Amino acid sequence: MEKTHCHYHSAQPATWHCVPCQRHYGDCCIPLNEDAPEETPACPLCRDPLSFLGAANTAQPFWERIPSFFAYGCQPSPLAFSAILALASLFMPSIILLWIALFSVATKYFHSVIEASSQAEKTAPHLLSAFTGEGFSLFFKQLAVFFIAMAALWLAADFNSEALFWVVNIGILLVMPASIIRLALDKTLSAALSPDEVGQVIKAMGWRYLILCAFLFILWQSPTWVTYMLSHGLPKVVLVPVAAFLFGYFGVVMCAMMGYAVFQYQGPLGYVIADEDGQAAFPAPEYQRRRALAEAEIRVKEGQSPQALETLAQALQRTPDDLKLNERYHQLLFGLNARERCLHHLAHYLPQAARMSPALAATALLNARQLKPDYLPDDALVCEKVAGALLERHKTREGLSLLRNLHQRFPDYPHIPRAYLLAARGFAEGLGQVEPAQKLLAFVRMRYPDSPLGADIAALEATLSRLAAKV
Ligand SMILES: [Zn+2]
Ligand SMILES: [Zn+2]
């Protein structure tokens, strides 16, 4: 199965699906409400409840996290489990019932590792859980599966055809992991032996199932090879517990890998398991804000701009001073060429943007000028701030136009010297016009002799006169 992505953000994995709309959504488009965690999110387009895809598209492929499976086996519980196997191999008397009990406990522990790992739990199951509760019969079920496999192999050997024997042998090797996974998840022998159920596991993973088999085969061989390499010169009393310990450790690593493969392919396997780290949820106000922004974006991409406007307008009624909502609303109105509404909204948005993000305010003013060439904000501070941002962006003429005759338009504005100093810099640096800059500065010096900016004005005047002398 290939990964599915958000219909609107092709880099984001899909986590939700709307069947009627045939749309996949990522977490990018579907924020969650922290204050109502049980609420199923609704489709932004049709409002039907969405179906959760789990981590099917977000999970990291198992072959990219091989080291983490080895690390998984190094946790205290799996190590203690392996140590018990090692000790038992040394000291346990050869009473068949005792050994059956031990294998039963071991099988139960292996299966609980598959189960926990399939839920993306990062800590291994506690060792005690292997000795308590239900599930000891798993051993006999697993044993039955192995017996049937052996019987098939034995039958194949009877045909005196080496080719047939190997086909059956490899076939069993390939089917076994899927069967073990089925048994761990469904706990029934019928599921572990059912070609349908086992086939579903293989089908869900596709050719990647072969990767899993290859890794499992290597792991399965590892204890044998390690013991083989150690066998030269080491006494049996050391070798047997080492082999038993490695059997336990590599068994846990294999089970962790099989379990994670189930987690990764939960979608096609028909399981829905929450994400590894859980999805981010937001407190109600932030959730509503994010939902409005996401929905507006989706509506625009679907060509439903009026509905997008409606969504943003509703959100703005709740939080009129949210900069991002206002910015989106402004851009949408401007994009739709809704002249009157856009100019009306600017009266609210421009002062806010000038206060919080002058760069956004500069963009908004340039937009406004396209709708109305002589647009002027009716607030002196807004004019000054936006002019500053425009000058910084080298939109000198637009910036200067906001400062023209500021002292006449706003006679009570206390920062005229500061604004005109800015304008003088704009003339000199932006347009290379020294003369109007000098005139402005002379005006400020005469009209506002007590301005605390006197030193700055004098410094700029000195620079300008040096420039003028050079020309
Ligand atoms: Zn998205
Ligand atoms: Zn829908």
Coordinates of C-alpha atoms and ligand atoms in Angstrom, one line a residue:
M1 CA 0.0 0.0 0.0
E2 CA 1.4 3.4 -0.9
K3 CA 1.2 6.3 1.5
T4 CA -1.8 8.6 1.2
H5 CA -1.3 12.3 1.6
C6 CA -3.4 15.3 2.6
H7 CA -5.4 16.4 -0.5
Y8 CA -4.4 20.0 0.1
H9 CA -0.8 19.5 1.4
S10 CA 1.0 17.0 -0.6
A11 CA 3.9 16.7 1.8
Q12 CA 1.7 15.8 4.8
P13 CA 0.6 12.2 5.5
A14 CA -3.2 11.7 5.6
T15 CA -4.7 10.9 9.0
W16 CA -8.4 11.5 8.2
H17 CA -10.7 10.5 5.4
C18 CA -14.2 11.8 4.4
V19 CA -16.0 9.1 2.4
P20 CA -18.7 11.3 0.8
C21 CA -16.2 14.0 -0.3
Q22 CA -13.5 11.5 -1.2
R23 CA -11.0 13.7 0.5
H24 CA -8.0 12.7 2.6
Y25 CA -6.8 15.2 5.3
G26 CA -3.6 15.4 7.3
D27 CA -3.2 16.8 10.8
C28 CA -2.4 20.1 9.0
C29 CA -6.1 20.5 8.0
I30 CA -7.8 18.9 11.0
P31 CA -6.8 20.4 14.4
L32 CA -8.1 18.6 17.5
N33 CA -10.0 20.2 20.4
E34 CA -8.2 19.5 23.6
D35 CA -11.3 20.5 25.6
A36 CA -13.4 17.9 23.8
P37 CA -11.1 15.0 23.1
E38 CA -13.9 12.5 22.5
E39 CA -15.3 14.7 19.7
T40 CA -14.9 13.2 16.2
P41 CA -13.6 15.9 13.9
A42 CA -16.0 16.9 11.1
C43 CA -15.2 17.2 7.4
P44 CA -14.4 20.9 6.7
L45 CA -16.4 20.6 3.4
C46 CA -19.5 18.6 4.3
R47 CA -19.5 18.5 8.1
D48 CA -19.9 14.7 8.2
P49 CA -17.7 12.9 10.8
L50 CA -14.4 11.9 9.4
S51 CA -13.0 8.5 9.7
F52 CA -9.6 8.1 11.4
L53 CA -6.8 6.4 9.4
G54 CA -4.6 5.9 12.5
A55 CA -0.9 6.1 11.9
A56 CA -1.0 4.1 8.7
N57 CA 0.5 7.0 6.8
T58 CA 2.5 8.7 9.5
A59 CA 4.4 5.7 10.9
Q60 CA 8.1 5.4 10.0
P61 CA 8.7 2.2 8.0
F62 CA 10.0 -0.7 10.2
W63 CA 13.1 -1.1 8.1
E64 CA 14.2 2.4 9.0
R65 CA 14.1 1.7 12.7
I66 CA 16.1 -1.5 13.0
P67 CA 18.4 -0.1 15.7
S68 CA 15.3 0.7 17.8
F69 CA 14.3 -2.9 17.9
F70 CA 17.7 -3.9 19.2
A71 CA 17.4 -1.2 21.8
Y72 CA 14.0 -2.5 22.7
G73 CA 15.5 -5.8 23.6
C74 CA 18.0 -4.1 25.9
Q75 CA 15.3 -2.9 28.3
P76 CA 15.4 -4.4 31.8
S77 CA 12.4 -6.7 31.3
P78 CA 13.6 -8.4 28.1
L79 CA 17.1 -8.7 29.5
A80 CA 15.7 -10.2 32.7
F81 CA 13.6 -12.5 30.6
S82 CA 16.7 -13.7 28.6
A83 CA 18.6 -14.1 31.9
I84 CA 15.9 -16.4 33.2
L85 CA 16.1 -18.5 30.1
A86 CA 19.9 -18.7 30.5
L87 CA 19.6 -19.7 34.2
A88 CA 16.9 -22.2 33.5
S89 CA 19.0 -23.9 30.8
L90 CA 21.8 -24.3 33.4
F91 CA 19.9 -25.2 36.6
M92 CA 16.4 -26.5 35.7
P93 CA 16.0 -30.2 36.1
S94 CA 15.0 -32.1 33.0
I95 CA 11.4 -32.6 34.0
I96 CA 9.3 -32.3 30.9
L97 CA 6.4 -30.5 32.7
L98 CA 8.8 -27.9 34.0
W99 CA 10.1 -27.2 30.5
I100 CA 6.6 -27.0 29.0
A101 CA 5.8 -24.5 31.7
L102 CA 8.9 -22.5 30.8
F103 CA 8.2 -22.5 27.1
S104 CA 4.6 -21.6 27.8
V105 CA 5.8 -18.5 29.8
A106 CA 8.3 -17.7 27.1
T107 CA 5.7 -17.9 24.3
K108 CA 3.3 -15.7 26.3
Y109 CA 6.1 -13.1 26.8
F110 CA 7.0 -13.1 23.1
H111 CA 3.4 -12.7 22.1
S112 CA 2.9 -9.8 24.6
V113 CA 5.9 -8.1 23.0
I114 CA 4.2 -8.4 19.5
E115 CA 1.0 -7.0 21.0
A116 CA 2.6 -4.1 22.8
S117 CA 4.8 -3.2 19.9
S118 CA 1.8 -3.3 17.6
Q119 CA 0.3 -0.5 19.7
A120 CA 3.6 1.4 19.3
E121 CA 4.3 1.1 23.0
K122 CA 8.0 2.0 23.5
T123 CA 8.5 0.1 26.8
A124 CA 8.6 -3.6 26.7
P125 CA 5.9 -5.5 28.7
H126 CA 6.8 -6.2 32.3
L127 CA 8.4 -9.6 32.9
L128 CA 5.8 -10.4 35.6
S129 CA 3.1 -10.2 33.0
A130 CA 4.5 -13.3 31.4
F131 CA 3.8 -15.3 34.6
T132 CA 0.4 -14.0 35.4
G133 CA -3.0 -13.6 33.8
E134 CA -4.3 -15.5 30.8
G135 CA -2.6 -16.6 27.6
F136 CA -0.6 -19.6 28.6
S137 CA -2.5 -21.7 26.1
L138 CA -0.9 -19.6 23.4
F139 CA 2.1 -21.9 23.7
F140 CA 0.0 -24.9 22.7
K141 CA -1.5 -23.0 19.9
Q142 CA 1.9 -21.9 18.7
L143 CA 3.1 -25.4 19.2
A144 CA 0.2 -26.7 17.0
V145 CA 1.2 -24.3 14.3
F146 CA 4.8 -25.5 14.4
F147 CA 3.7 -29.1 14.4
I148 CA 1.5 -28.6 11.3
A149 CA 4.5 -26.9 9.6
M150 CA 6.7 -29.8 10.5
A151 CA 4.2 -32.3 9.3
A152 CA 3.9 -30.5 6.0
L153 CA 7.7 -30.5 5.7
W154 CA 7.8 -34.2 6.6
L155 CA 5.2 -35.0 4.0
A156 CA 7.1 -33.1 1.4
A157 CA 10.3 -34.9 2.2
D158 CA 8.4 -38.2 1.6
F159 CA 7.9 -37.3 -2.1
N160 CA 11.6 -37.8 -2.8
S161 CA 11.8 -34.5 -4.7
E162 CA 14.3 -32.1 -3.5
A163 CA 12.7 -29.2 -5.4
L164 CA 9.3 -29.9 -3.8
F165 CA 10.9 -30.1 -0.4
W166 CA 12.6 -26.7 -0.8
V167 CA 9.5 -25.1 -2.1
V168 CA 7.5 -26.2 0.9
N169 CA 10.4 -25.3 3.2
I170 CA 10.7 -21.8 1.9
G171 CA 6.9 -21.5 1.7
I172 CA 6.6 -22.3 5.4
L173 CA 9.4 -19.8 6.3
L174 CA 7.6 -17.1 4.4
V175 CA 4.2 -17.7 5.9
M176 CA 5.3 -18.3 9.4
P177 CA 5.8 -14.6 10.5
A178 CA 2.3 -13.7 9.2
S179 CA 0.8 -16.7 11.1
I180 CA 2.6 -15.7 14.3
I181 CA 1.4 -12.1 14.0
R182 CA -2.2 -13.4 13.5
L183 CA -1.9 -15.6 16.6
A184 CA -0.5 -12.7 18.7
L185 CA -3.3 -10.4 17.6
D186 CA -6.3 -12.7 17.4
K187 CA -5.2 -15.3 20.0
T188 CA -7.1 -18.1 18.0
L189 CA -5.6 -21.1 16.3
S190 CA -8.1 -20.8 13.5
A191 CA -6.9 -17.3 12.6
A192 CA -3.2 -18.4 12.7
L193 CA -4.0 -21.3 10.3
S194 CA -6.6 -19.6 8.1
P195 CA -5.1 -18.9 4.7
D196 CA -7.4 -15.9 4.4
E197 CA -6.4 -14.2 7.6
V198 CA -2.7 -15.0 7.2
G199 CA -2.9 -13.9 3.6
Q200 CA -4.4 -10.6 4.6
V201 CA -1.3 -9.8 6.7
I202 CA 1.0 -10.6 3.7
K203 CA -1.3 -8.7 1.3
A204 CA -1.4 -5.7 3.6
M205 CA 2.3 -5.3 3.6
G206 CA 2.8 -6.3 0.0
W207 CA 6.4 -6.9 -1.1
R208 CA 7.6 -5.2 2.1
Y209 CA 6.6 -8.4 3.8
L210 CA 9.6 -10.0 2.1
I211 CA 11.9 -7.4 3.8
L212 CA 10.3 -8.3 7.1
C213 CA 10.9 -12.0 6.4
A214 CA 14.5 -11.3 5.4
F215 CA 15.2 -9.4 8.6
L216 CA 13.5 -12.1 10.7
F217 CA 15.5 -14.8 9.0
I218 CA 18.8 -13.0 9.8
L219 CA 17.7 -12.5 13.4
W220 CA 16.6 -16.1 13.7
Q221 CA 20.0 -17.3 12.5
S222 CA 21.9 -14.9 14.7
P223 CA 22.0 -16.8 18.0
T224 CA 23.1 -19.9 16.2
W225 CA 25.9 -18.1 14.5
V226 CA 27.0 -16.4 17.6
T227 CA 27.0 -19.6 19.6
Y228 CA 28.8 -21.4 16.7
M229 CA 31.5 -18.7 16.8
L230 CA 31.9 -19.0 20.5
S231 CA 31.8 -22.8 20.5
H232 CA 35.5 -23.1 19.8
G233 CA 37.2 -23.5 23.1
L234 CA 34.3 -22.7 25.3
P235 CA 32.9 -25.4 27.7
K236 CA 29.2 -26.5 27.3
V237 CA 28.4 -25.0 30.7
V238 CA 29.1 -21.5 29.3
L239 CA 27.8 -22.1 25.8
V240 CA 24.3 -23.4 26.7
P241 CA 23.3 -20.4 28.8
V242 CA 24.8 -18.0 26.3
A243 CA 22.7 -19.7 23.5
A244 CA 19.6 -19.5 25.7
F245 CA 20.2 -15.9 26.5
L246 CA 20.6 -15.0 22.9
F247 CA 17.5 -16.9 21.9
G248 CA 15.6 -14.8 24.4
Y249 CA 17.1 -11.5 23.3
F250 CA 16.8 -12.1 19.6
G251 CA 13.3 -13.5 20.0
V252 CA 12.2 -10.2 21.7
V253 CA 13.9 -8.2 18.9
M254 CA 12.0 -10.2 16.3
C255 CA 8.7 -9.9 18.1
A256 CA 9.2 -6.1 18.5
M257 CA 9.8 -5.9 14.7
M258 CA 6.8 -8.0 13.8
G259 CA 4.6 -6.0 16.2
Y260 CA 5.8 -2.7 14.7
A261 CA 5.1 -3.9 11.2
V262 CA 1.5 -4.4 12.4
F263 CA 1.5 -0.9 13.7
Q264 CA 2.9 0.5 10.4
Y265 CA 0.3 -1.4 8.3
Q266 CA -2.6 -1.0 10.7
G267 CA -4.7 0.7 8.0
P268 CA -4.7 -2.2 5.4
L269 CA -4.7 -4.7 8.3
G270 CA -8.0 -3.3 9.5
Y271 CA -6.7 -2.0 12.8
V272 CA -6.9 1.6 13.9
I273 CA -4.3 2.4 16.5
A274 CA -3.7 5.9 17.7
D275 CA -0.5 7.6 16.6
E276 CA 2.8 6.9 18.4
D277 CA 3.1 10.3 20.0
G278 CA -0.6 11.2 19.8
Q279 CA -1.9 14.0 17.7
A280 CA -1.5 17.6 19.0
A281 CA -4.7 19.0 20.4
F282 CA -5.3 22.6 21.2
P283 CA -7.3 24.5 23.9
A284 CA -10.7 25.5 22.5
P285 CA -10.0 29.1 21.4
E286 CA -6.7 28.1 19.6
Y287 CA -8.5 25.0 18.2
Q288 CA -11.3 27.2 16.7
R289 CA -8.8 29.6 15.3
R290 CA -6.8 26.9 13.6
R291 CA -9.9 25.2 12.3
A292 CA -11.1 28.4 10.8
L293 CA -7.7 29.0 9.1
A294 CA -7.5 25.5 7.8
E295 CA -11.1 25.5 6.6
A296 CA -10.7 28.8 4.8
E297 CA -7.6 27.5 3.0
I298 CA -9.4 24.4 2.0
R299 CA -12.4 26.4 0.7
V300 CA -10.2 28.6 -1.3
K301 CA -8.4 25.6 -2.8
E302 CA -11.8 24.2 -3.7
G303 CA -12.8 27.4 -5.4
Q304 CA -15.3 28.3 -2.7
S305 CA -14.1 31.7 -1.8
P306 CA -17.4 33.1 -0.5
Q307 CA -17.6 30.2 2.1
A308 CA -14.0 30.9 3.0
L309 CA -14.9 34.5 3.7
E310 CA -17.8 33.4 5.7
T311 CA -15.7 31.1 7.8
L312 CA -13.1 33.8 8.5
A313 CA -15.7 36.4 9.3
Q314 CA -17.3 34.1 11.9
A315 CA -13.9 33.4 13.5
L316 CA -13.2 37.1 13.5
Q317 CA -16.4 37.7 15.4
R318 CA -15.0 35.6 18.2
T319 CA -11.4 37.0 18.1
P320 CA -11.5 40.3 16.2
D321 CA -7.9 41.1 17.0
D322 CA -6.3 37.9 15.7
L323 CA -3.6 39.1 13.3
K324 CA -3.4 35.9 11.2
L325 CA -7.2 35.7 10.8
N326 CA -7.3 39.3 9.8
E327 CA -4.4 38.9 7.4
R328 CA -6.1 36.0 5.7
Y329 CA -9.4 37.8 5.5
H330 CA -7.7 40.9 4.0
Q331 CA -5.8 38.8 1.4
L332 CA -9.0 37.0 0.5
L333 CA -11.0 40.2 0.1
F334 CA -8.3 41.7 -1.9
G335 CA -7.9 38.6 -4.1
L336 CA -11.6 38.7 -4.8
N337 CA -11.4 42.4 -5.6
A338 CA -14.2 43.1 -3.1
R339 CA -13.3 46.8 -3.0
E340 CA -15.7 48.2 -0.5
R341 CA -15.5 45.3 2.0
C342 CA -11.7 45.3 1.7
L343 CA -11.4 49.1 2.4
H344 CA -13.9 48.8 5.2
H345 CA -11.9 45.9 6.8
L346 CA -8.6 47.8 6.3
A347 CA -9.8 50.5 8.8
H348 CA -9.7 47.8 11.4
Y349 CA -6.8 45.7 10.1
L350 CA -4.2 48.3 9.1
P351 CA -3.8 49.9 12.6
Q352 CA -3.6 46.4 14.1
A353 CA -1.0 45.2 11.6
A354 CA 0.9 48.5 12.0
R355 CA 1.1 47.8 15.7
M356 CA 1.9 44.1 15.5
S357 CA 3.7 43.5 12.2
P358 CA 4.6 46.6 10.2
A359 CA 5.7 44.4 7.2
L360 CA 2.2 43.0 6.9
A361 CA 0.8 46.5 7.2
A362 CA 3.1 47.7 4.3
T363 CA 1.7 44.9 2.1
A364 CA -1.9 45.8 3.1
L365 CA -1.3 49.5 2.2
L366 CA 0.1 48.6 -1.2
N367 CA -3.0 46.5 -1.7
A368 CA -5.2 49.4 -0.6
R369 CA -3.5 51.7 -3.0
Q370 CA -4.4 49.4 -5.8
L371 CA -8.1 49.5 -4.8
K372 CA -8.0 53.3 -4.1
P373 CA -4.9 55.2 -5.4
D374 CA -5.2 58.0 -2.8
Y375 CA -5.8 55.7 0.1
L376 CA -4.5 57.2 3.4
P377 CA -4.9 55.8 6.9
D378 CA -6.7 58.2 9.2
D379 CA -4.3 57.8 12.1
A380 CA -0.9 59.6 12.3
L381 CA 0.9 56.8 14.1
V382 CA -0.3 54.2 11.6
C383 CA 0.9 56.5 8.8
E384 CA 4.3 56.8 10.4
K385 CA 4.7 53.1 11.2
V386 CA 3.6 51.9 7.7
A387 CA 5.8 54.6 6.1
G388 CA 8.8 53.2 8.0
A389 CA 8.0 49.7 6.8
L390 CA 7.6 50.9 3.2
L391 CA 10.8 52.8 3.2
E392 CA 12.6 49.7 4.5
R393 CA 11.1 47.8 1.6
H394 CA 12.4 50.5 -0.8
K395 CA 8.9 51.6 -1.6
T396 CA 10.1 55.1 -1.0
R397 CA 7.4 57.1 -2.9
E398 CA 4.6 55.2 -1.3
G399 CA 6.2 55.6 2.1
L400 CA 6.7 59.4 1.7
S401 CA 3.2 59.8 0.5
L402 CA 2.0 58.7 3.9
L403 CA 4.1 61.4 5.6
R404 CA 3.2 64.3 3.3
N405 CA 1.8 67.3 5.2
L406 CA 1.4 65.2 8.3
H407 CA 1.6 68.3 10.5
Q408 CA -1.4 69.8 8.7
R409 CA -3.4 66.6 8.6
F410 CA -2.7 65.8 12.3
P411 CA -1.8 69.0 14.1
D412 CA -2.0 67.3 17.5
Y413 CA 0.3 64.5 16.7
P414 CA 3.2 64.7 19.1
H415 CA 5.7 62.8 16.9
I416 CA 5.9 65.1 13.9
P417 CA 9.7 65.7 14.3
R418 CA 10.3 61.9 14.4
A419 CA 8.1 61.3 11.3
Y420 CA 9.7 64.1 9.3
L421 CA 13.2 62.9 10.3
L422 CA 12.1 59.6 8.7
A423 CA 10.8 61.4 5.7
A424 CA 14.0 63.4 5.3
R425 CA 16.0 60.1 5.4
G426 CA 13.6 58.7 2.8
F427 CA 14.2 61.6 0.4
A428 CA 17.9 61.5 0.9
E429 CA 18.6 57.8 0.9
G430 CA 15.7 56.5 -1.1
L431 CA 15.4 59.1 -3.8
G432 CA 18.8 60.8 -3.5
Q433 CA 17.0 64.2 -3.2
V434 CA 19.1 66.2 -0.7
E435 CA 17.2 69.5 -1.1
P436 CA 13.7 68.5 0.0
A437 CA 15.3 66.6 2.9
Q438 CA 17.2 69.7 4.0
K439 CA 14.0 71.8 3.7
L440 CA 12.1 69.3 5.9
L441 CA 14.8 69.3 8.5
A442 CA 14.9 73.1 8.5
F443 CA 11.2 73.2 9.0
V444 CA 11.3 70.8 11.9
R445 CA 14.1 72.8 13.6
M446 CA 12.2 76.0 13.3
R447 CA 8.8 74.7 14.1
Y448 CA 9.8 72.4 17.0
P449 CA 12.9 73.9 18.5
D450 CA 12.4 71.9 21.8
S451 CA 12.3 68.5 20.1
P452 CA 14.4 65.9 21.9
L453 CA 15.5 64.7 18.4
G454 CA 17.5 67.9 17.9
A455 CA 20.9 66.1 17.9
D456 CA 19.7 63.5 15.3
I457 CA 18.4 66.3 13.1
A458 CA 21.7 68.2 13.4
A459 CA 23.6 65.1 12.5
L460 CA 21.6 64.4 9.4
E461 CA 21.8 68.0 8.4
A462 CA 25.6 67.8 8.6
T463 CA 25.7 64.7 6.5
L464 CA 23.3 66.3 3.9
S465 CA 25.4 69.4 3.6
R466 CA 28.5 67.3 3.1
L467 CA 26.7 65.5 0.4
A468 CA 25.4 68.7 -1.2
A469 CA 28.9 70.1 -1.2
K470 CA 30.2 67.1 -3.2
V471 CA 27.6 67.4 -5.9
Ligands
ZN1 ZN -3.6 19.5 4.9
ZN2 ZN -16.8 15.6 3.5

